[in-house]
XYZ file of C-alpha atoms in Angstrom:
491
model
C 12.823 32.360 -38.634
C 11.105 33.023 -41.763
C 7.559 34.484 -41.415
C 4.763 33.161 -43.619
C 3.780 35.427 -46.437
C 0.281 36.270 -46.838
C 0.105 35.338 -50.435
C 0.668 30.917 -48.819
C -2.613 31.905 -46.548
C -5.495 30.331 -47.647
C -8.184 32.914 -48.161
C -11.694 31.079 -47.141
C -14.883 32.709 -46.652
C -13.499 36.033 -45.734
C -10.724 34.724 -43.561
C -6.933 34.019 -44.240
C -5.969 30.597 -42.765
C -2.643 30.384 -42.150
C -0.931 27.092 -43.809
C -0.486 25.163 -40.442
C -4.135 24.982 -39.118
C -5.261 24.123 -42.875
C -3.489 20.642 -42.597
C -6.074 18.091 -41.084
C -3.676 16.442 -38.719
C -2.457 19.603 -37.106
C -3.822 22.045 -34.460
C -2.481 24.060 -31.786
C -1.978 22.675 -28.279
C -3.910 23.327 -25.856
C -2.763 25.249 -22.730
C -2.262 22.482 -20.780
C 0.048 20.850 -23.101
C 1.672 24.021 -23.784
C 5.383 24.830 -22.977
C 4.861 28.079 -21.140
C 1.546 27.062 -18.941
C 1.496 23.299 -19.308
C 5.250 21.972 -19.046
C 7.606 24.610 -17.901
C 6.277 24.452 -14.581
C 6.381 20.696 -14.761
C 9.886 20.603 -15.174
C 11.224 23.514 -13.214
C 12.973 21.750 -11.471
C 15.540 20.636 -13.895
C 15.879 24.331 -15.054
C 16.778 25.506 -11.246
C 19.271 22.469 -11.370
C 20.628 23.550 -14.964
C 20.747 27.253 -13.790
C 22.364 26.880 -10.640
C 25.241 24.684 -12.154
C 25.635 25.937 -15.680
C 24.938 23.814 -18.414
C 27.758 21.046 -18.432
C 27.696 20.642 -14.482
C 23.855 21.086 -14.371
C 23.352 18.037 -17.428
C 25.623 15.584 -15.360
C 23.641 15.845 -12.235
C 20.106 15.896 -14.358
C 21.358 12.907 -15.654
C 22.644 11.157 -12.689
C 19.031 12.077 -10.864
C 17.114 10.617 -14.393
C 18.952 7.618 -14.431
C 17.897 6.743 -10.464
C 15.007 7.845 -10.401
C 14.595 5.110 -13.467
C 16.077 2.645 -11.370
C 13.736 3.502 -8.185
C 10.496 3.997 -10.669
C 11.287 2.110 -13.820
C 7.425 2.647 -14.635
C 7.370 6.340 -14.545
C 8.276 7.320 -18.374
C 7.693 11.232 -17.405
C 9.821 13.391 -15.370
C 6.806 15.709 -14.769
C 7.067 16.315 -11.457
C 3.610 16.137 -10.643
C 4.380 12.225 -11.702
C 7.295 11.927 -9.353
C 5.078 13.360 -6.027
C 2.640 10.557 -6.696
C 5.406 7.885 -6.431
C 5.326 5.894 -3.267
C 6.976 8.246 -0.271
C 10.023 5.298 0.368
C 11.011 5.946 -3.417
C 10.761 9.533 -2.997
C 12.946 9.611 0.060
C 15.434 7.511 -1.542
C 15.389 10.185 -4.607
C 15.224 12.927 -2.413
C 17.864 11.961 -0.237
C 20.370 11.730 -3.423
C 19.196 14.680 -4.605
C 20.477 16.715 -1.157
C 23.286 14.219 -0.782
C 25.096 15.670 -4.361
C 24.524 19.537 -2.455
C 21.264 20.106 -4.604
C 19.092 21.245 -1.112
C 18.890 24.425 -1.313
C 18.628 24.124 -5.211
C 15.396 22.510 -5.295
C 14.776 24.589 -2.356
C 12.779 27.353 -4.063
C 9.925 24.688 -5.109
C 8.713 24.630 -1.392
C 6.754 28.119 -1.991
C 3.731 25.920 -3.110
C 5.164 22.507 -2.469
C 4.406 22.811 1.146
C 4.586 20.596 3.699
C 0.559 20.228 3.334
C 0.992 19.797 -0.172
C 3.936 17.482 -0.496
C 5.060 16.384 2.798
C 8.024 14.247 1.673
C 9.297 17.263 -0.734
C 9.501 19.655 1.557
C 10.789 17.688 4.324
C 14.083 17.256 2.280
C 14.366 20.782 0.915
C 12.285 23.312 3.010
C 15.432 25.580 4.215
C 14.046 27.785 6.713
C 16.635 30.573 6.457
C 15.456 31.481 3.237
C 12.346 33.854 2.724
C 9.364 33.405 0.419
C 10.506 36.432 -1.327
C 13.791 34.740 -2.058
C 12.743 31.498 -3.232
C 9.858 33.648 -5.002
C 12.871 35.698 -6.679
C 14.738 33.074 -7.844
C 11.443 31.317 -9.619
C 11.085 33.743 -11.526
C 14.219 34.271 -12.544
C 14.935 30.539 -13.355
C 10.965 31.172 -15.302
C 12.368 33.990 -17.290
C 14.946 32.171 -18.229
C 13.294 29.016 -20.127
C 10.105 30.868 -21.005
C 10.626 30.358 -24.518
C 10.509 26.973 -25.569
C 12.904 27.712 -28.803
C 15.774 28.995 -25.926
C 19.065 27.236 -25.650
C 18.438 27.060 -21.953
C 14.255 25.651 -22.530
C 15.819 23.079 -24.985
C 18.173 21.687 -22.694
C 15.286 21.217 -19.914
C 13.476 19.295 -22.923
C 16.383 17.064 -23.625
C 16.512 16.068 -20.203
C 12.992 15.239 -20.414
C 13.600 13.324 -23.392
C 16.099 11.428 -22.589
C 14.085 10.161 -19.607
C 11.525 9.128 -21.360
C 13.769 6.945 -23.853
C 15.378 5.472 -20.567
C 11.920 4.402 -19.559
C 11.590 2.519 -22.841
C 8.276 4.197 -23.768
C 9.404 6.538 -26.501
C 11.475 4.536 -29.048
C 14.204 6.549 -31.443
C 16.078 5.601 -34.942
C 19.244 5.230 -34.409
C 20.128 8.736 -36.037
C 17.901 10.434 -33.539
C 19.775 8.457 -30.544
C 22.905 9.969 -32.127
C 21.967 12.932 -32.237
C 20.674 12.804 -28.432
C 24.288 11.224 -27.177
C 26.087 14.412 -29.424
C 23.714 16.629 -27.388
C 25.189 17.027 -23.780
C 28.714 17.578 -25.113
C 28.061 20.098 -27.891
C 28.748 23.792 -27.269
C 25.249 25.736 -28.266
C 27.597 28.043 -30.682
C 28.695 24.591 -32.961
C 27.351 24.304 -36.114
C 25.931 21.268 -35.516
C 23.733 22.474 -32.715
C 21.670 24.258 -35.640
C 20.316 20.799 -36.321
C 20.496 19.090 -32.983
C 18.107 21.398 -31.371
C 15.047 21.347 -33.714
C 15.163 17.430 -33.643
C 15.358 17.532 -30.085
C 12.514 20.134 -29.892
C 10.498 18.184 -32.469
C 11.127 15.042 -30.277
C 10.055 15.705 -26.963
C 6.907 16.768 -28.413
C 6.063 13.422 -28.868
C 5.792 12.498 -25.699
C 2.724 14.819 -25.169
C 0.610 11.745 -27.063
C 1.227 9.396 -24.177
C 1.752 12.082 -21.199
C -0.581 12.887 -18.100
C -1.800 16.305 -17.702
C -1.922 17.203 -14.103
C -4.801 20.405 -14.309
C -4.518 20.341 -10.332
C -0.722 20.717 -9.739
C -0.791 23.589 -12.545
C -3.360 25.756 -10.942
C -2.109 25.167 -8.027
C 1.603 26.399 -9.206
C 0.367 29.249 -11.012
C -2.021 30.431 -8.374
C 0.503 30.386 -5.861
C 3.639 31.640 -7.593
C 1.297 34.538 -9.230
C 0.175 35.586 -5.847
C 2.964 35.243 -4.356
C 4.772 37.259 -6.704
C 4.422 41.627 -7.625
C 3.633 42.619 -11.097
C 6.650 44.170 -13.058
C 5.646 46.617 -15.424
C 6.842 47.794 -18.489
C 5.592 50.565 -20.339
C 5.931 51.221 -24.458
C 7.504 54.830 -25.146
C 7.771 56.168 -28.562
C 9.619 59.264 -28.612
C 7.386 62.435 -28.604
C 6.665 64.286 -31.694
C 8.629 67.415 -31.284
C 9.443 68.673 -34.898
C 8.676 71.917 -36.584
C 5.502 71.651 -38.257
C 4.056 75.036 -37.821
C 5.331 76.253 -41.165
C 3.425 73.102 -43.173
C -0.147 74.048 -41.078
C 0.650 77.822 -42.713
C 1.218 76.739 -45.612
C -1.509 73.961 -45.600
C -4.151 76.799 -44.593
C -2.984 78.954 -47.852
C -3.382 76.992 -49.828
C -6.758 75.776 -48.646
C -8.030 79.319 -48.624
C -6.814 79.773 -52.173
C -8.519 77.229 -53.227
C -11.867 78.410 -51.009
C -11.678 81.653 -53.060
C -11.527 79.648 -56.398
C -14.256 77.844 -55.673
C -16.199 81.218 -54.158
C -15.375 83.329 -56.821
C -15.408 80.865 -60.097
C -17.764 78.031 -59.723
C -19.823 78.770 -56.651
C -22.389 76.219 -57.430
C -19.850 73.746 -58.887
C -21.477 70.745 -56.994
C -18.109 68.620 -57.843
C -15.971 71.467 -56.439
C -17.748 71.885 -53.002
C -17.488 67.899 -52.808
C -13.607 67.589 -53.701
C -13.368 70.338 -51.238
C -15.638 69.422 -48.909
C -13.829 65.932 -48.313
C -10.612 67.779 -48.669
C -10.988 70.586 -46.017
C -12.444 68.072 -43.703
C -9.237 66.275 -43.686
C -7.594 69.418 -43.282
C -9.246 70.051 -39.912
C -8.792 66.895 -38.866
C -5.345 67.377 -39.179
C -5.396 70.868 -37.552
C -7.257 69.259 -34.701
C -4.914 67.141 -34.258
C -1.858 69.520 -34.880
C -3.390 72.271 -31.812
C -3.839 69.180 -29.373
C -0.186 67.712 -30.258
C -2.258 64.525 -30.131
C 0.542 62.639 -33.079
C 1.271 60.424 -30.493
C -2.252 59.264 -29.480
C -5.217 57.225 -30.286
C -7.058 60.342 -31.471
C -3.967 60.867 -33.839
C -4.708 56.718 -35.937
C -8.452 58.032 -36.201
C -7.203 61.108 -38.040
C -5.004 59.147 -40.523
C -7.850 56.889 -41.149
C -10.321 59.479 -41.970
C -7.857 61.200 -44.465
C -7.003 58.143 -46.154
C -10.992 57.010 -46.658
C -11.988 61.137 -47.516
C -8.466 60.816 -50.848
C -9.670 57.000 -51.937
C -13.445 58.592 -51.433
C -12.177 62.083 -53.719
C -10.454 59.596 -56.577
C -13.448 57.306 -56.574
C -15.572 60.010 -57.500
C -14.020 61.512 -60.173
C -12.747 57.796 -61.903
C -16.681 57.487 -61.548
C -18.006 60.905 -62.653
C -19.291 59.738 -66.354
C -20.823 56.378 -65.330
C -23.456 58.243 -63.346
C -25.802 61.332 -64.226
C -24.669 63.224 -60.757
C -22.406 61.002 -58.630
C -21.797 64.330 -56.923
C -25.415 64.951 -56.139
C -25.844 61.060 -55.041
C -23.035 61.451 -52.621
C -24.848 64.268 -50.888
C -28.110 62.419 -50.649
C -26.130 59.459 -49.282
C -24.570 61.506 -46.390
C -27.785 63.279 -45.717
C -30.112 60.020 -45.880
C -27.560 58.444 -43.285
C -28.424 61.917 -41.012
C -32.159 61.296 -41.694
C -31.767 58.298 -40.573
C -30.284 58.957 -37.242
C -32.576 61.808 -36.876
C -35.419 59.258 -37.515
C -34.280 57.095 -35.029
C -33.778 60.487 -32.004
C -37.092 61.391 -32.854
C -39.019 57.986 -31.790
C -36.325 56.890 -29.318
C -35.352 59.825 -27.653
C -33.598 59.523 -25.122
C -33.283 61.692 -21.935
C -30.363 64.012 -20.685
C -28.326 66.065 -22.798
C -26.508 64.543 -25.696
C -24.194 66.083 -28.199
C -26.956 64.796 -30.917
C -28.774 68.191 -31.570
C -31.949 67.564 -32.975
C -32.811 71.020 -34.120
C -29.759 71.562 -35.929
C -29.600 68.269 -37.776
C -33.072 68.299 -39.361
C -31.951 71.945 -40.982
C -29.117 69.801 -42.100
C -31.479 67.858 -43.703
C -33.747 69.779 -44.911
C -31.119 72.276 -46.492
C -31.627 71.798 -49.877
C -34.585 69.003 -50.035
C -37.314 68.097 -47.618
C -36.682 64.924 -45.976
C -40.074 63.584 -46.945
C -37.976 63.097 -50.908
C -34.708 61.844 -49.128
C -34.276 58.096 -48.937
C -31.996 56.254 -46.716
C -29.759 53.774 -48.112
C -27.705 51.868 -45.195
C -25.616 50.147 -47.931
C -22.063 51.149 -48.783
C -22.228 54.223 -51.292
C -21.757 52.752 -54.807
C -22.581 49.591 -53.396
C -19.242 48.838 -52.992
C -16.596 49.127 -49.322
C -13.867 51.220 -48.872
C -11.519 48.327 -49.806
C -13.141 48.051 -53.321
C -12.911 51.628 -53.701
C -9.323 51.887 -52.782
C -8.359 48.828 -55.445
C -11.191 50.321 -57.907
C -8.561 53.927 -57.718
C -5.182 52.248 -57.181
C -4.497 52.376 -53.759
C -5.255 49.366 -52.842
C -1.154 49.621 -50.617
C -2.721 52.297 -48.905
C -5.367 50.947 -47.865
C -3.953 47.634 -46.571
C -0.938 48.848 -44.932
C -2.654 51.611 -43.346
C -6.224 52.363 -43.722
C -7.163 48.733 -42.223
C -4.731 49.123 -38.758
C -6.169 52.129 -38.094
C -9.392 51.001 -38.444
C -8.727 48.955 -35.334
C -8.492 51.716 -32.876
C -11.604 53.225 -34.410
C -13.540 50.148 -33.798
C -12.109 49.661 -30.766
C -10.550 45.757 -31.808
C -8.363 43.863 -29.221
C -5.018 44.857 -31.601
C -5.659 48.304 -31.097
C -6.729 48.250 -26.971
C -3.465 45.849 -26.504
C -1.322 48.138 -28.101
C -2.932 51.605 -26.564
C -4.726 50.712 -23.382
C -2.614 47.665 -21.873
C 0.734 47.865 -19.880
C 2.535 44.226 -20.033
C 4.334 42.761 -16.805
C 7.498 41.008 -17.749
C 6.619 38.644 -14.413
C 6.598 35.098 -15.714
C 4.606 34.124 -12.723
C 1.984 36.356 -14.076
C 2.054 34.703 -16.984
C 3.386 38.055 -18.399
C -0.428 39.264 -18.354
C -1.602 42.801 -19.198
C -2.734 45.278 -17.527
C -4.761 48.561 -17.977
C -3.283 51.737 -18.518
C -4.969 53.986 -16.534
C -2.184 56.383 -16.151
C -1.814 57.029 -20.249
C 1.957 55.913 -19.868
C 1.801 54.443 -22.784
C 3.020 56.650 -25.846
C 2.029 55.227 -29.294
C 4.674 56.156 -32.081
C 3.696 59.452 -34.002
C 1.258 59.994 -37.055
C 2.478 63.099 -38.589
C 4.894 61.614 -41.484
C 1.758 59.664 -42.682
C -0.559 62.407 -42.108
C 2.003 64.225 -44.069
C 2.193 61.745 -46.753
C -1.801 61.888 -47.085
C -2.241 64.909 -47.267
C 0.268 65.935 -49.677
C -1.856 63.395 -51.873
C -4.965 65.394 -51.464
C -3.139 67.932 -52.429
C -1.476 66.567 -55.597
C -4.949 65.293 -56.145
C -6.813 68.783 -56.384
C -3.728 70.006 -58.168
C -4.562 67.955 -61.016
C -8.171 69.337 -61.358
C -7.718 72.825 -60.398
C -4.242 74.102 -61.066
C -2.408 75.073 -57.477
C 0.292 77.802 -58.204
C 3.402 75.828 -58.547
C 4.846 77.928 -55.118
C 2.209 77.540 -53.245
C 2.130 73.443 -54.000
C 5.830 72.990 -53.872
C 5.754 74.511 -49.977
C 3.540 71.924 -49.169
C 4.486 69.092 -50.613
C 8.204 69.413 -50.655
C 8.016 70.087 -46.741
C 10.871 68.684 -44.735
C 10.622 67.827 -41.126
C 12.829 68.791 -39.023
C 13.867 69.229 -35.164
C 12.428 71.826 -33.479
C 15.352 73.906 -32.188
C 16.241 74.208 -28.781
């Protein structure tokens, strides 16, 4: 299936609407009316009838119970089976006792976990089957759930033909006469023909139709789900990337080198070079982010997408500057203040809300931040981006406006702490479709996220390339870092 690009979004007020919910007459079902919640369990029983039998065996008896129960209800145009336990009991005994009669007992028979006799006496009366246990019948729900899940399946559209074609028996959904061909051509088409690559989709499209004249049952559903989920154990799975185990030892060396060399430069040639300590500034930072990151092997953590998203914002942040350096008397100077007035600030705040215990907040040290260079009675605060303009406009303003999309803006999920970013790190998934195939928390850090270092590589070796430009690295010393090649670490 082809995805939709995000150049046919709409882009409205901030938000990218995807084509489908911008057309007036269309909008996503709601759960009840929903294949997985809504109608799977409505029609479960065909699947255990289709899986038990196999498809060509499994659509003759489907058929053969349709067509009577027609004949016994011909006012019943759903084969919800909520729909057929309301019928009166003498036609449900007569369907029922057809039903076990063509050796479908102990087919149905998994049903009776929550259609109990208290439930649905007449049910369970024909296919309770008292040598088999809860867990069994439990075991082969689930199964037969796993199974037609997906609505799109080979094995869900068959269920929804069935339910079609029932409801064109009952005369309430009328077809063009291509559309009853296609349904007749159904049944005895192999899912590998050709044809089927049509079939299906019309089929699909279809029994979707009948959703504008069906009954929702909200009862019968929470009752299935509660039951079958309770009835049922989680089975979880857990994500795995492999472990970052290469050599990267030799790049940190190198990285530090270089870094030093540069801290001499700066030391010994332009020690008030307010530009230079800036550039640097934002540079080494990234640099001990990374080294951070490097001593607590952390690649494959949360802690590890924080570090690539710093180093991306501190390169677009070092390239903004300098495009930027002649439009303003001491952009260099105004980035300072910035920072600074954004610690006054907090310190403003500590000092007339302060709040008790120990904190790692040290009020002490950050006024002498502060005050370093300027008292803070001069320093203004401006909560505003710096420039006026966000990291996104900086990052097209400079050119990397790929670098920020593809990887500045996921990352900024896990910093904010969005659902994306807790789904992917914090939540294990059960495969139970009982459970809905719900989430649940991670307390156990099983999960492994994939690794970092190959972007953190690729960043950095851009800061590098960056201050290269201005300042001149020895060719050596630049080629060992940026022509670094990952590799296994020997065993």
């Amino acid at each position: 299936m082809r995805h939709i690009k995000l150049s046919e979004h709409i882009f409205k007020k901030g938000k990218f609407i995807t084509p489908f919910n911008n057309l007036p007459m269309v909008k996503e079902f709601e759960d009840e009316k929903s294949w997985a919640y809504g109608r799977m369990p409505e029609y479960l029983w065909i699947g255990l009838i289709l899986n038990h039998y196999g498809r060509d065996e499994g659509l003759r008896k489907s058929y053969n119970i349709i067509s009577l129960l027609h004949k016994l209800a011909p006012n019943l145009y759903t084969a919800r089976l909520s729909e057929i336990l309301k019928l009166d009991t003498d036609v449900q005994e007569a369907l029922f006792e057809y039903v076990v009669s063509i050796g479908a007992k102990e087919v149905l028979n998994p049903l009776t976990v929550f259609l109990t006799v208290s439930k649905a006496p007449t049910f369970a009366k024909y296919f309770y089957c008292p040598n088999v246990s809860a867990s069994e019948r439990c075991e082969t729900l689930v199964f037969t759930m796993s199974r037609i899940a997906d609505h799109q399946s080979n094995d869900g559209t068959d269920i929804r033909f069935v339910v079609l074609y029932f409801s064109v028996l009952s005369g309430k959904l009328h077809l063009h006469q291509s559309q009853i061909d296609l349904l007749r051509s159904y049944p005895v088409c192999d899912h590998a023909d050709e044809s089927m690559r049509m079939i299906r989709p019309t089929v699909r499209a279809t029994e979707m139709t009948i959703l504008t004249f069906e009954k929702v049952d909200s009862l019968f559903l929470k009752e299935f789900w509660r039951c079958v989920s309770e009835m049922t154990d989680c089975n979880i799975f857990v994500t795995k990337f492999p472990s970052e185990n290469r050599e990267f030892t030799a790049y940190m060396e190198r990285l530090h080198e270089l870094f030093g060399y540069l801290s001499d430069l700066f030391v010994t040639t332009a020690p008030l070079d307010e530009k230079m300590v800036v550039l640097l500034g934002l540079a080494t930072y990234s640099y001990k982010r990374l080294k951070e990151i490097y001593e607590l092997r952390a690649f494959n953590s949360i802690a590890g997408r924080s570090c690539v998203r710093v180093m991306i914002e501190d390169y677009i942040m070092m390239k903004y500057l300098v495009k930027n350096e002649q439009s303003h008397d001491n952009i260099w100077r105004e980035y300072q203040l910035y920072g600074i007035g954004l610690y006054k600030l907090v310190l403003s705040r500590y000092r007339e809300f302060k709040a008790s215990g120990e904190s790692h907040f040290d009020e002490k040290y950050i006024e002498l931040l502060v005050n370093e260079f300027k008292s803070e009675e001069f320093i203004d605060m401006d909560t505003k981006y710096f420039d006026k303009q966000n990291i996104r406009l900086k990052a097209e303003s400079v050119n990397e406006k790929e670098l920020y999309g593809l990887y500045y803006d996921y990352d900024s999920s896990f910093e904010h702490g969005l659902w994306g970013a807790i789904r992917e790190s914090s939540l294990l998934k059960c495969d139970n479709p009982a459970h809905k195939c719900h989430c649940v928390p991670d307390v156990e850090d099983e999960i492994r996220l994939k690794t970092v270092l190959p972007d953190c590589i690729m960043i950095m070796n851009k800061t590098v390339s960056f201050l290269n430009e201005i300042y001149g690295i020895p060719q050596q010393m630049l080629n060992g870092v940026i022509n670094f090649e990952l590799k296994p670490i020997d065993n």
